[in-house]
Short mmCIF file of N, CA and C in Angstrom, two decimals:
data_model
loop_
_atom_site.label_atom_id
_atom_site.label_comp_id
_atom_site.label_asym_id
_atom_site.label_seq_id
_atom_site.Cartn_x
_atom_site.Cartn_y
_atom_site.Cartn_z
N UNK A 1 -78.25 -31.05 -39.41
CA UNK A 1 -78.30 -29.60 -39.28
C UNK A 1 -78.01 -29.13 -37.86
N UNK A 2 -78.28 -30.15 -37.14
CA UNK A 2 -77.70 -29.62 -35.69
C UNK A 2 -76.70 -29.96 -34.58
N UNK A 3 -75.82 -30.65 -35.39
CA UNK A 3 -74.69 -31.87 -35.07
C UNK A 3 -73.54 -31.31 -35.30
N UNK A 4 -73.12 -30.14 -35.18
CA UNK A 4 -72.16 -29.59 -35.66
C UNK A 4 -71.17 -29.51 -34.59
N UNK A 5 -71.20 -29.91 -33.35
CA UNK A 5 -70.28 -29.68 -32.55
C UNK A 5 -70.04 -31.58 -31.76
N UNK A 6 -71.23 -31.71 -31.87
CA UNK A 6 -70.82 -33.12 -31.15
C UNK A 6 -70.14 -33.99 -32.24
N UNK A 7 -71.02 -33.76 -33.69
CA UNK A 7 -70.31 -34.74 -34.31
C UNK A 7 -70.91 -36.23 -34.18
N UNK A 8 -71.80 -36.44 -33.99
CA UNK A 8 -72.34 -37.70 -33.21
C UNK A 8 -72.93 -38.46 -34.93
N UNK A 9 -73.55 -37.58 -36.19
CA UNK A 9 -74.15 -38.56 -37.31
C UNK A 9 -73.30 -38.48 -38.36
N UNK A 10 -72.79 -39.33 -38.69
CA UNK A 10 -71.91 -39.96 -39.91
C UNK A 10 -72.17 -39.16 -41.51
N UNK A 11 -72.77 -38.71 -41.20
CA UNK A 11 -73.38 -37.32 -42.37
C UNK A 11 -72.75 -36.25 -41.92
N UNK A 12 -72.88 -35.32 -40.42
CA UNK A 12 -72.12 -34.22 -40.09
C UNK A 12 -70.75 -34.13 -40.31
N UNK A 13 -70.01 -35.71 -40.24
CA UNK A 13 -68.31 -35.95 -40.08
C UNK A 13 -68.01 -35.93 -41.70
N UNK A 14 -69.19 -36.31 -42.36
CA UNK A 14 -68.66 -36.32 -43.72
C UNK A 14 -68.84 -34.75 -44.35
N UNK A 15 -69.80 -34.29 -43.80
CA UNK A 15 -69.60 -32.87 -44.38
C UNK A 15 -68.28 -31.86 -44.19
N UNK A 16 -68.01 -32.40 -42.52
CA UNK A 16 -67.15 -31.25 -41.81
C UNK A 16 -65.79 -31.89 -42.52
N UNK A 17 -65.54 -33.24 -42.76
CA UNK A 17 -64.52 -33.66 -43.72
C UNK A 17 -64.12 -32.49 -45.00
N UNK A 18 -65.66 -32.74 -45.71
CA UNK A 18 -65.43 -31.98 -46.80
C UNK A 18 -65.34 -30.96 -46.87
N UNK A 19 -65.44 -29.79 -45.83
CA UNK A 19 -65.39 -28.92 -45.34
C UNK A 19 -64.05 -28.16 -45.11
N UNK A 20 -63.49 -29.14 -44.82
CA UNK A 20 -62.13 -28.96 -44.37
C UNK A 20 -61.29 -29.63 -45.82
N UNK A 21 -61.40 -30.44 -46.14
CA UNK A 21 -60.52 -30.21 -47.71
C UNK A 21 -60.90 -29.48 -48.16
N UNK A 22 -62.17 -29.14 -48.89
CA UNK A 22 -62.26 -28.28 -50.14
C UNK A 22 -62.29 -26.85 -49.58
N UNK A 23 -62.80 -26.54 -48.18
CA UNK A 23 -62.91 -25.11 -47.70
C UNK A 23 -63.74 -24.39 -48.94
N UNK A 24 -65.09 -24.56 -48.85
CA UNK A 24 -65.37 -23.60 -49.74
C UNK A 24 -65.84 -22.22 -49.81
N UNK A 25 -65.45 -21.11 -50.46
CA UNK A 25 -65.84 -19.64 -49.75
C UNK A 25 -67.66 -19.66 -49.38
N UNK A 26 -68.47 -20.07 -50.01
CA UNK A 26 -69.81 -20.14 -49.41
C UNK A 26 -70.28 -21.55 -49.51
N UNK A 27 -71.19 -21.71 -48.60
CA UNK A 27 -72.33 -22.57 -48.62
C UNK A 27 -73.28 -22.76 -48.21
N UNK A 28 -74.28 -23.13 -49.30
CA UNK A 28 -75.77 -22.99 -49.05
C UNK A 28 -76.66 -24.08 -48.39
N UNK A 29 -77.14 -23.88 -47.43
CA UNK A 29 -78.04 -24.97 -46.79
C UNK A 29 -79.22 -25.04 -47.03
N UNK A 30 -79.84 -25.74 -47.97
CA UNK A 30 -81.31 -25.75 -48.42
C UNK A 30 -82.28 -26.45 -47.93
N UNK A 31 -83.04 -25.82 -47.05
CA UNK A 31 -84.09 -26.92 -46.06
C UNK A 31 -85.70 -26.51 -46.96
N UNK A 32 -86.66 -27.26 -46.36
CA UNK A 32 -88.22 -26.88 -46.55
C UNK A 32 -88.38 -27.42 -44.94
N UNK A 33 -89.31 -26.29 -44.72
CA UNK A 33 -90.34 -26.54 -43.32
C UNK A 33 -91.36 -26.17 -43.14
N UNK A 34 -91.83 -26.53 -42.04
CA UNK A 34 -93.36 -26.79 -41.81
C UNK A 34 -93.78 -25.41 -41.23
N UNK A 35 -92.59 -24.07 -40.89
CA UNK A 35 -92.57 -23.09 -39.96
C UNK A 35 -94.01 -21.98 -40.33
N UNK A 36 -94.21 -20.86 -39.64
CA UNK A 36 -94.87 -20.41 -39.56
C UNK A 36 -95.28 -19.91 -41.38
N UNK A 37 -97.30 -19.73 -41.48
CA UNK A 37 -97.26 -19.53 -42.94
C UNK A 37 -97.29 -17.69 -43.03
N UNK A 38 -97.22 -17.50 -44.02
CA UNK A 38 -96.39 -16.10 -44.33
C UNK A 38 -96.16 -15.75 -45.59
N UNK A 39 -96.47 -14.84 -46.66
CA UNK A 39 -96.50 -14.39 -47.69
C UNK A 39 -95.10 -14.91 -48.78
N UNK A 40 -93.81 -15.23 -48.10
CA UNK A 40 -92.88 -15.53 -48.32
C UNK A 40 -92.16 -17.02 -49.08
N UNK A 41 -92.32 -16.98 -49.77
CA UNK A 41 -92.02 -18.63 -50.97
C UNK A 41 -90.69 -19.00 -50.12
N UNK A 42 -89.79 -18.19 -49.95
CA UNK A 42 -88.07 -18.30 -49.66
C UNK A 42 -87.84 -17.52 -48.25
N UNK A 43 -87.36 -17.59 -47.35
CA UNK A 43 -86.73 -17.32 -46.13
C UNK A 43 -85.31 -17.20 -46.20
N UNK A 44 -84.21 -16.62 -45.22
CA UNK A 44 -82.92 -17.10 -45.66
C UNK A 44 -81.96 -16.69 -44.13
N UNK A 45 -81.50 -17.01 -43.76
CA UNK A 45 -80.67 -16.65 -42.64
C UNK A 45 -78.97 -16.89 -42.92
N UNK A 46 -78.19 -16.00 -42.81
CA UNK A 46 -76.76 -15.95 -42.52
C UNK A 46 -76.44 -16.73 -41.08
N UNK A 47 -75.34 -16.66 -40.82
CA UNK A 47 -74.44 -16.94 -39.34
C UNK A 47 -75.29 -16.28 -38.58
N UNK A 48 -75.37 -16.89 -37.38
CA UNK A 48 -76.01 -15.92 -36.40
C UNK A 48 -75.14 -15.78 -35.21
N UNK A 49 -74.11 -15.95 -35.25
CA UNK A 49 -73.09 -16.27 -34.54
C UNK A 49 -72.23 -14.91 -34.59
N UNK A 50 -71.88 -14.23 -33.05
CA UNK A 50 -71.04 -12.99 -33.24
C UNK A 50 -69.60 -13.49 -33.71
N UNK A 51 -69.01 -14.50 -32.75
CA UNK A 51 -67.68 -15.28 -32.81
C UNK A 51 -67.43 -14.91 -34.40
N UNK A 52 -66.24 -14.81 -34.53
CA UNK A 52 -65.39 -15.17 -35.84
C UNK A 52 -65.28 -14.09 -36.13
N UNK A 53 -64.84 -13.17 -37.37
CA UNK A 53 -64.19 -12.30 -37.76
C UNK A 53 -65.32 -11.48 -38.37
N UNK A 54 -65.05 -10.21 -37.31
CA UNK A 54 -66.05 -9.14 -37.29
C UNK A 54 -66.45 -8.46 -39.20
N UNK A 55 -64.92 -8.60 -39.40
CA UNK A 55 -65.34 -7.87 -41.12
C UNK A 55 -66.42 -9.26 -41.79
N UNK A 56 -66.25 -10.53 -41.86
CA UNK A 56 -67.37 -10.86 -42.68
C UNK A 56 -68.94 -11.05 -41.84
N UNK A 57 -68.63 -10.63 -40.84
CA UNK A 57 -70.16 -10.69 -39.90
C UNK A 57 -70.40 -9.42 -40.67
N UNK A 58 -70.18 -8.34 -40.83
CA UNK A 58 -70.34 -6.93 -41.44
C UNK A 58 -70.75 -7.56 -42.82
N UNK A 59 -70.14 -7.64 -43.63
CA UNK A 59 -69.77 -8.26 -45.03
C UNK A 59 -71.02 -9.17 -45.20
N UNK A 60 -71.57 -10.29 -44.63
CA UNK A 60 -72.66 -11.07 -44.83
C UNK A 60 -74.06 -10.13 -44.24
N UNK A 61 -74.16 -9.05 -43.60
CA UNK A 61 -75.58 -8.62 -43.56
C UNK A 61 -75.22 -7.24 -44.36
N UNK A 62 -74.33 -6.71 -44.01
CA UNK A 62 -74.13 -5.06 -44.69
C UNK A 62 -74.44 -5.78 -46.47
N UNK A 63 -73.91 -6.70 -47.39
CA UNK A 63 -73.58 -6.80 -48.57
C UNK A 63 -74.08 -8.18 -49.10
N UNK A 64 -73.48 -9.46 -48.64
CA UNK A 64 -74.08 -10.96 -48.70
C UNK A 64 -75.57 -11.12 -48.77
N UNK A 65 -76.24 -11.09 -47.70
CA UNK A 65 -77.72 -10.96 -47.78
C UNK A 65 -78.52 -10.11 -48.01
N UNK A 66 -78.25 -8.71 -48.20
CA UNK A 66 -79.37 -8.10 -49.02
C UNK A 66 -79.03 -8.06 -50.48
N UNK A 67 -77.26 -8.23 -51.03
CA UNK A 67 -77.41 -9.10 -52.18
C UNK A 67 -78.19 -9.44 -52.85
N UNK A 68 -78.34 -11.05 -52.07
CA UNK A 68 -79.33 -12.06 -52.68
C UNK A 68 -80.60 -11.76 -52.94
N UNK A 69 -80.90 -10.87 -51.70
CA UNK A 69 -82.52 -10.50 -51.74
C UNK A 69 -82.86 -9.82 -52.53
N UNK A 70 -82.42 -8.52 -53.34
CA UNK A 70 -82.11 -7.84 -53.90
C UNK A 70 -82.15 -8.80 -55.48
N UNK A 71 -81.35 -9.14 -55.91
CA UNK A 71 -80.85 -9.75 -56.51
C UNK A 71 -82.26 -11.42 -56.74
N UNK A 72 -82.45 -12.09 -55.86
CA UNK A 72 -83.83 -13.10 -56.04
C UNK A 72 -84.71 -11.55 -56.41
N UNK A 73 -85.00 -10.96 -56.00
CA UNK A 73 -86.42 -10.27 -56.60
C UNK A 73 -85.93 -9.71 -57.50
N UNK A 74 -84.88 -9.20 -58.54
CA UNK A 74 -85.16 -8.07 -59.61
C UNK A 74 -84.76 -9.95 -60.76
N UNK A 75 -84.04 -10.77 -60.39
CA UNK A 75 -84.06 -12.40 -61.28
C UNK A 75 -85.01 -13.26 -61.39
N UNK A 76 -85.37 -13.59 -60.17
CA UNK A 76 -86.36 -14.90 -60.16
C UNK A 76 -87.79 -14.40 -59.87
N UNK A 77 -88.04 -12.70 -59.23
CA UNK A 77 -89.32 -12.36 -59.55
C UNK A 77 -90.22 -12.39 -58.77
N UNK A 78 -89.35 -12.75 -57.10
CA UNK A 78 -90.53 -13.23 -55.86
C UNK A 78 -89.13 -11.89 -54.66
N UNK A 79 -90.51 -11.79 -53.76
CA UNK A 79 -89.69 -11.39 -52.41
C UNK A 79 -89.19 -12.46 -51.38
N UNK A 80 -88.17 -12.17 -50.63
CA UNK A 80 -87.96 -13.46 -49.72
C UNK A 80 -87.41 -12.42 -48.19
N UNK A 81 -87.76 -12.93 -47.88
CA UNK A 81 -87.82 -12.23 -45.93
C UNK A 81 -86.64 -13.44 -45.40
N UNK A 82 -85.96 -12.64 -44.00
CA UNK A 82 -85.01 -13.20 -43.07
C UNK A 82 -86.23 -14.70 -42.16
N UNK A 83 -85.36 -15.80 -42.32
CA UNK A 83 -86.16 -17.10 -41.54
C UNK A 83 -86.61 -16.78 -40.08
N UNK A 84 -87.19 -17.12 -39.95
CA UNK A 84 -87.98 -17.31 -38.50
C UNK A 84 -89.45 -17.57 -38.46
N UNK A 85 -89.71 -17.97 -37.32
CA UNK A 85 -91.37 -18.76 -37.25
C UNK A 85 -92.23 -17.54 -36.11
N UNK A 86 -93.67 -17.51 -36.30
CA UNK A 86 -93.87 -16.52 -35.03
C UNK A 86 -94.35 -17.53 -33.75
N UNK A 87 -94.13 -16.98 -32.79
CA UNK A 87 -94.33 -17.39 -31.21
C UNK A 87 -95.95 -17.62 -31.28
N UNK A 88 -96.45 -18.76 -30.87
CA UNK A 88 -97.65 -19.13 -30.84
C UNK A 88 -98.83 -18.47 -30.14
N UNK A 89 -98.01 -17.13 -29.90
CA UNK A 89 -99.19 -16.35 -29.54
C UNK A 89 -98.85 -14.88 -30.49
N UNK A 90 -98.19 -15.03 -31.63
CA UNK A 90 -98.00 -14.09 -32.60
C UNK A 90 -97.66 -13.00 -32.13
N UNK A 91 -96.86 -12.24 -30.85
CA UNK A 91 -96.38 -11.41 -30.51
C UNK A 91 -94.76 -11.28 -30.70
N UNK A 92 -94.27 -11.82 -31.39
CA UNK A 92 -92.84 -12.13 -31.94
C UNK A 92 -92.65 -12.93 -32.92
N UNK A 93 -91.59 -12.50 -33.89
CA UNK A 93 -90.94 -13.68 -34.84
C UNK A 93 -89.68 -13.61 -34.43
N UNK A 94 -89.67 -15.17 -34.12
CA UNK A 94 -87.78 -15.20 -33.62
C UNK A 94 -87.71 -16.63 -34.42
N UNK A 95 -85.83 -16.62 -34.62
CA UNK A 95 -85.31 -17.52 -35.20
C UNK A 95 -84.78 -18.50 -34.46
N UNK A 96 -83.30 -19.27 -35.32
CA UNK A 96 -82.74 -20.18 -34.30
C UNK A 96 -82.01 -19.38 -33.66
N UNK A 97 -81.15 -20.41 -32.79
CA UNK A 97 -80.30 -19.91 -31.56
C UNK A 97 -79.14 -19.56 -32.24
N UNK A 98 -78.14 -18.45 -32.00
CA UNK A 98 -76.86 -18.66 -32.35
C UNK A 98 -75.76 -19.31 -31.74
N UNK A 99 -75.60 -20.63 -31.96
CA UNK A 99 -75.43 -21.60 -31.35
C UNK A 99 -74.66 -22.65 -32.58
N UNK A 100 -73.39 -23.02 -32.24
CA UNK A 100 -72.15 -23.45 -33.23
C UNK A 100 -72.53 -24.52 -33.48
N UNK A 101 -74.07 -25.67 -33.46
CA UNK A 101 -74.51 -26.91 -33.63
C UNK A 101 -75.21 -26.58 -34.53
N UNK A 102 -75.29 -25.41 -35.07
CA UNK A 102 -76.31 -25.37 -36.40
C UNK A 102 -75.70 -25.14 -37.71
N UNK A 103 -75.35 -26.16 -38.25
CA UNK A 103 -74.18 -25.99 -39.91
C UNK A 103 -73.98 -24.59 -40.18
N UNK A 104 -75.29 -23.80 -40.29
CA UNK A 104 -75.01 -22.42 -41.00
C UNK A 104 -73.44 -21.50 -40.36
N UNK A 105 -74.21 -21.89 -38.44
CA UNK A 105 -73.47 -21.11 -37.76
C UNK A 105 -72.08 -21.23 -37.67
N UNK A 106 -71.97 -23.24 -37.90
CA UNK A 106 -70.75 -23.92 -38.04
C UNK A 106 -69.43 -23.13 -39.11
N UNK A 107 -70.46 -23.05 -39.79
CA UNK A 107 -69.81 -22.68 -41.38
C UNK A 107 -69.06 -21.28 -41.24
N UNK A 108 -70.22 -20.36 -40.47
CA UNK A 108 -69.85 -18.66 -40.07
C UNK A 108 -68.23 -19.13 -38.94
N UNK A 109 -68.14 -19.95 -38.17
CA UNK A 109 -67.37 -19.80 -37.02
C UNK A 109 -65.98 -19.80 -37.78
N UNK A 110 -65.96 -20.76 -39.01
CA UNK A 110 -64.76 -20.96 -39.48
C UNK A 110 -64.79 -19.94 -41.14
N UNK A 111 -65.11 -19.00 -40.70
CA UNK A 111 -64.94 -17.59 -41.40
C UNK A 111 -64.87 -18.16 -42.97
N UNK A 112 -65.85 -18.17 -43.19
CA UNK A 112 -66.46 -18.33 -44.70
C UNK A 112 -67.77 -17.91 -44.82
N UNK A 113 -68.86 -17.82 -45.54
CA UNK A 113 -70.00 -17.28 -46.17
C UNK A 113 -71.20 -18.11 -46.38
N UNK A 114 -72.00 -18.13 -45.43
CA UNK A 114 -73.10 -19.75 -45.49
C UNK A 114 -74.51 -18.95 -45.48
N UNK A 115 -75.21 -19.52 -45.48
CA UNK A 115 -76.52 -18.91 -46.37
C UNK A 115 -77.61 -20.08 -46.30
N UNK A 116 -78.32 -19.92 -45.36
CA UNK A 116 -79.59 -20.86 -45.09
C UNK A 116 -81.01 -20.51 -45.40
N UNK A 117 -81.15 -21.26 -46.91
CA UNK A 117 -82.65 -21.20 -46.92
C UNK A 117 -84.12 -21.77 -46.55
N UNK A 118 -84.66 -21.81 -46.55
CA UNK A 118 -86.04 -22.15 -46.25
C UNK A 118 -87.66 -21.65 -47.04
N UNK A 119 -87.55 -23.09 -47.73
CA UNK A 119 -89.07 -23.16 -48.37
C UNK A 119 -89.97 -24.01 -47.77
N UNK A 120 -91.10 -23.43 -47.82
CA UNK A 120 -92.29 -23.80 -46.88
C UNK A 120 -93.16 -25.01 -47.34
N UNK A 121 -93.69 -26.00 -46.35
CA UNK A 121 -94.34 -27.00 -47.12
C UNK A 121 -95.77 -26.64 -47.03
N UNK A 122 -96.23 -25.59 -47.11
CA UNK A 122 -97.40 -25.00 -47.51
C UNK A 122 -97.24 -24.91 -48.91
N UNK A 123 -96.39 -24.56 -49.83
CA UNK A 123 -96.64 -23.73 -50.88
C UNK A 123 -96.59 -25.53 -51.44
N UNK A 124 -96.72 -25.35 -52.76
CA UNK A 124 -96.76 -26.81 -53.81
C UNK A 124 -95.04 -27.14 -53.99
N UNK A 125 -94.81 -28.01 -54.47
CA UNK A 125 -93.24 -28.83 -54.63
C UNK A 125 -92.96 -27.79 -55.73
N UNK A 126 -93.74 -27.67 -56.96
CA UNK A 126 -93.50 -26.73 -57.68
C UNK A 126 -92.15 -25.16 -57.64
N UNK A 127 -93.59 -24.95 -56.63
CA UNK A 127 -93.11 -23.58 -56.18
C UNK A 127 -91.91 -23.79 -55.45
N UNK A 128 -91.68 -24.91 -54.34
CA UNK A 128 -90.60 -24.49 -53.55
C UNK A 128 -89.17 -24.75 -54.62
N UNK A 129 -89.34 -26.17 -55.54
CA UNK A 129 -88.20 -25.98 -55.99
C UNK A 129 -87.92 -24.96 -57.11
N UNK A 130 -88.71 -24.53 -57.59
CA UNK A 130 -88.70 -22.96 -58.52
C UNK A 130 -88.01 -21.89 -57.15
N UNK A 131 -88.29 -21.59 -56.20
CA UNK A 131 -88.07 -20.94 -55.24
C UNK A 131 -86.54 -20.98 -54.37
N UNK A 132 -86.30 -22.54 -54.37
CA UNK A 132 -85.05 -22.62 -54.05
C UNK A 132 -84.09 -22.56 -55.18
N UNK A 133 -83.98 -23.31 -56.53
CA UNK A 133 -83.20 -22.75 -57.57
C UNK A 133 -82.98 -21.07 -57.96
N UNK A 134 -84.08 -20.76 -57.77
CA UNK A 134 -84.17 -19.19 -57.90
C UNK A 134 -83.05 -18.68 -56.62
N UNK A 135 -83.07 -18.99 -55.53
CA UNK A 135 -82.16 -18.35 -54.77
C UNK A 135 -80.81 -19.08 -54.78
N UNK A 136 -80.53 -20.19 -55.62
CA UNK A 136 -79.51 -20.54 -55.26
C UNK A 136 -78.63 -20.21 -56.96
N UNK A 137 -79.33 -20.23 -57.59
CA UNK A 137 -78.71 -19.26 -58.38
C UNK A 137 -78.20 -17.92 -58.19
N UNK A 138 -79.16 -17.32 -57.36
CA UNK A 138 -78.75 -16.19 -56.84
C UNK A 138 -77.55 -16.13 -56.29
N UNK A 139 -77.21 -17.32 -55.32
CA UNK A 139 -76.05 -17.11 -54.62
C UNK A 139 -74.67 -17.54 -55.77
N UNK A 140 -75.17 -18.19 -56.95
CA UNK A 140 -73.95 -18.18 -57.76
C UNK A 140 -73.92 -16.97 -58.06
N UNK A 141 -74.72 -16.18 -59.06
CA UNK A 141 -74.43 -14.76 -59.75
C UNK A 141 -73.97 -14.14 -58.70
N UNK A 142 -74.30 -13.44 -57.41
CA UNK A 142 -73.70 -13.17 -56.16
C UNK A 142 -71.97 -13.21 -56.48
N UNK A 143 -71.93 -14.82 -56.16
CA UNK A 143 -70.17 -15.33 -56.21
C UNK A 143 -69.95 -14.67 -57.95
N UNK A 144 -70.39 -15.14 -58.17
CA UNK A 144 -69.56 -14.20 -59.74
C UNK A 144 -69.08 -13.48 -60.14
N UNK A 145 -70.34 -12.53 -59.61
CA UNK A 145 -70.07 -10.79 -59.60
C UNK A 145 -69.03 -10.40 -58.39
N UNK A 146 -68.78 -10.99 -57.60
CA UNK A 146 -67.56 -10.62 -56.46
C UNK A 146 -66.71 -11.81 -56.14
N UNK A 147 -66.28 -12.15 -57.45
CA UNK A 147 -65.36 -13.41 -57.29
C UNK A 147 -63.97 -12.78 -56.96
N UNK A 148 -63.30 -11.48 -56.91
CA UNK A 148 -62.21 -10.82 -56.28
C UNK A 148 -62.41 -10.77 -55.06
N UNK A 149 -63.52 -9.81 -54.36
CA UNK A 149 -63.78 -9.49 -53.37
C UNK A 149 -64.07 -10.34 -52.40
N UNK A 150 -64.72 -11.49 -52.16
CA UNK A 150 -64.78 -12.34 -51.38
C UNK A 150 -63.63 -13.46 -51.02
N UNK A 151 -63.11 -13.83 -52.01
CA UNK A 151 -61.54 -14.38 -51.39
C UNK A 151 -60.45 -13.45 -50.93
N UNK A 152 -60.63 -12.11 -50.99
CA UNK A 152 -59.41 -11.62 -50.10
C UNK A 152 -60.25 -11.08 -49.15
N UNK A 153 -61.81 -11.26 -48.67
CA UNK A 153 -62.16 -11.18 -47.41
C UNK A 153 -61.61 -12.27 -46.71
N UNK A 154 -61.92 -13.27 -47.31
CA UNK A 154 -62.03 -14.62 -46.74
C UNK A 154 -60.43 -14.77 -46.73
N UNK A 155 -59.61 -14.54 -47.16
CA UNK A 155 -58.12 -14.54 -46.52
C UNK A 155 -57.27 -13.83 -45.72
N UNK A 156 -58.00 -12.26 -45.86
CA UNK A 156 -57.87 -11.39 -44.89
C UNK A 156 -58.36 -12.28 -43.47
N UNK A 157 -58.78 -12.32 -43.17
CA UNK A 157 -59.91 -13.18 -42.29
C UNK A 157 -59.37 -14.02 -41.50
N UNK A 158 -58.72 -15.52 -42.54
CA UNK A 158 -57.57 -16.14 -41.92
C UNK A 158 -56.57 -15.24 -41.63
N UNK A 159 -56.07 -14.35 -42.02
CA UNK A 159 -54.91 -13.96 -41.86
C UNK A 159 -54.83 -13.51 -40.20
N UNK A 160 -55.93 -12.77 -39.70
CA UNK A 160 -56.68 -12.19 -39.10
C UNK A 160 -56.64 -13.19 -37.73
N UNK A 161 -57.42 -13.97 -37.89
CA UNK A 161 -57.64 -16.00 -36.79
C UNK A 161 -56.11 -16.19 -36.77
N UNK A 162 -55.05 -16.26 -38.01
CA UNK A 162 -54.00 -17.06 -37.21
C UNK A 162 -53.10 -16.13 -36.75
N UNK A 163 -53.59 -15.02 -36.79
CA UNK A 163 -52.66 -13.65 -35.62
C UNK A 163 -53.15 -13.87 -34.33
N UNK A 164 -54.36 -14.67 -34.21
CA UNK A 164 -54.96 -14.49 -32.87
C UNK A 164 -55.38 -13.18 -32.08
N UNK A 165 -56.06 -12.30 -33.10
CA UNK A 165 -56.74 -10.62 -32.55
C UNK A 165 -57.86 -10.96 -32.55
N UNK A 166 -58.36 -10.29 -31.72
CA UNK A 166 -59.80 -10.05 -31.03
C UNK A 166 -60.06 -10.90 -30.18
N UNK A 167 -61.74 -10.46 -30.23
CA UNK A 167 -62.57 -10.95 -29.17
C UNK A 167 -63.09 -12.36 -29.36
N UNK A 168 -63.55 -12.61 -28.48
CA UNK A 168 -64.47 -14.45 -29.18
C UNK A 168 -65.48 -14.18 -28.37
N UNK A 169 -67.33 -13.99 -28.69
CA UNK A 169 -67.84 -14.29 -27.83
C UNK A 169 -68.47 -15.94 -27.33
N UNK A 170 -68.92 -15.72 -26.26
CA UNK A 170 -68.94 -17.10 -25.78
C UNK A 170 -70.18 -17.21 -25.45
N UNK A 171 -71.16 -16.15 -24.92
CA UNK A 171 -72.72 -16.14 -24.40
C UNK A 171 -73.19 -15.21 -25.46
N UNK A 172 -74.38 -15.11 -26.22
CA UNK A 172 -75.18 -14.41 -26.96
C UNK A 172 -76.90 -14.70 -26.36
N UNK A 173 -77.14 -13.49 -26.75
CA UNK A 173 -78.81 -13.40 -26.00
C UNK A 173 -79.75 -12.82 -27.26
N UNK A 174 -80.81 -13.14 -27.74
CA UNK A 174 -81.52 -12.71 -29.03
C UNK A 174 -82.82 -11.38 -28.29
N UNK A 175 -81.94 -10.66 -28.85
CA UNK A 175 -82.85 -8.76 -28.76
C UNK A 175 -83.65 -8.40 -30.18
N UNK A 176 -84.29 -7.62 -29.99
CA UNK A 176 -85.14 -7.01 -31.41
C UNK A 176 -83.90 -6.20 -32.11
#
């Protein structure tokens, strides 16, 4: 999950392999952790990464992720909140870094649709895998229902990268 730029574990090279043949318009990263406890069965974070093409950075928080959220609570019947842990003195909840070594972000840089969840190892095995099927179904019905719309983002997009327009950022700083 955090090898995405060095490339250094024989698991990251095989993903970014497959990555690169099949190119797929989304993908879901399904973790459980130990992170802060919290009313929440499911967590979920997009790209956190500005880099890459401004319409699906729009497109994954304006439409992609409240989607799902939307969509897990009126299907599977639970609420699920954006990932992050609170600061050990509970005056903040912050996430990861946006930083191109984290698959999700990996996935965002090369302008496609990635989607990181997180179930907690507080709750029972039960619950989390009821919790993660529940959202990852979600993200199929999601693709279903906008099986037009998301491949001519996602080619707009390329079209977009191999004109070489815009900006790239290179430093990001995490604000409220």
């Amino acid at each position: 999950n955090r090898d995405f730029v060095k490339l250094e574990a024989p698991e990251t090279r095989a993903l970014v392999r497959f990555l690169r043949e099949w190119d797929p318009a989304i993908v879901f990263d399904g973790h459980t952790t130990n992170g802060s406890p919290h009313r929440f069965l499911i967590t979920y974070a997009g790209r956190k990464v500005p880099a890459g093409d401004a319409e699906i950075i729009s497109y994954t928080y304006d439409k992609f992720l409240p989607g799902l959220q939307q969509g897990v609570k009126e299907n599977a019947g639970f609420d699920t909140f954006l990932y992050g842990n609170f600061e050990n003195d509970h005056t903040q909840w912050s996430t990861f870094p946006a930083e191109p070594r984290y698959g999700t972000n990996y996935i965002g840089l090369r302008n496609r649709l990635s989607v990181l969840s997180e179930s907690y190892s507080y709750a029972s095995y039960e619950d989390r895998i009821r919790g993660t099927l529940g959202f990852a179904r979600e993200i199929l019905n999601y693709a279903s229902q906008n099986k037009e719309e998301i491949p001519t983002l996602l080619r707009q997009a390329d079209e977009r990268a191999a004109a070489g327009s815009g900006e790239v950022a290179l430093r990001t700083e995490a604000v409220p």
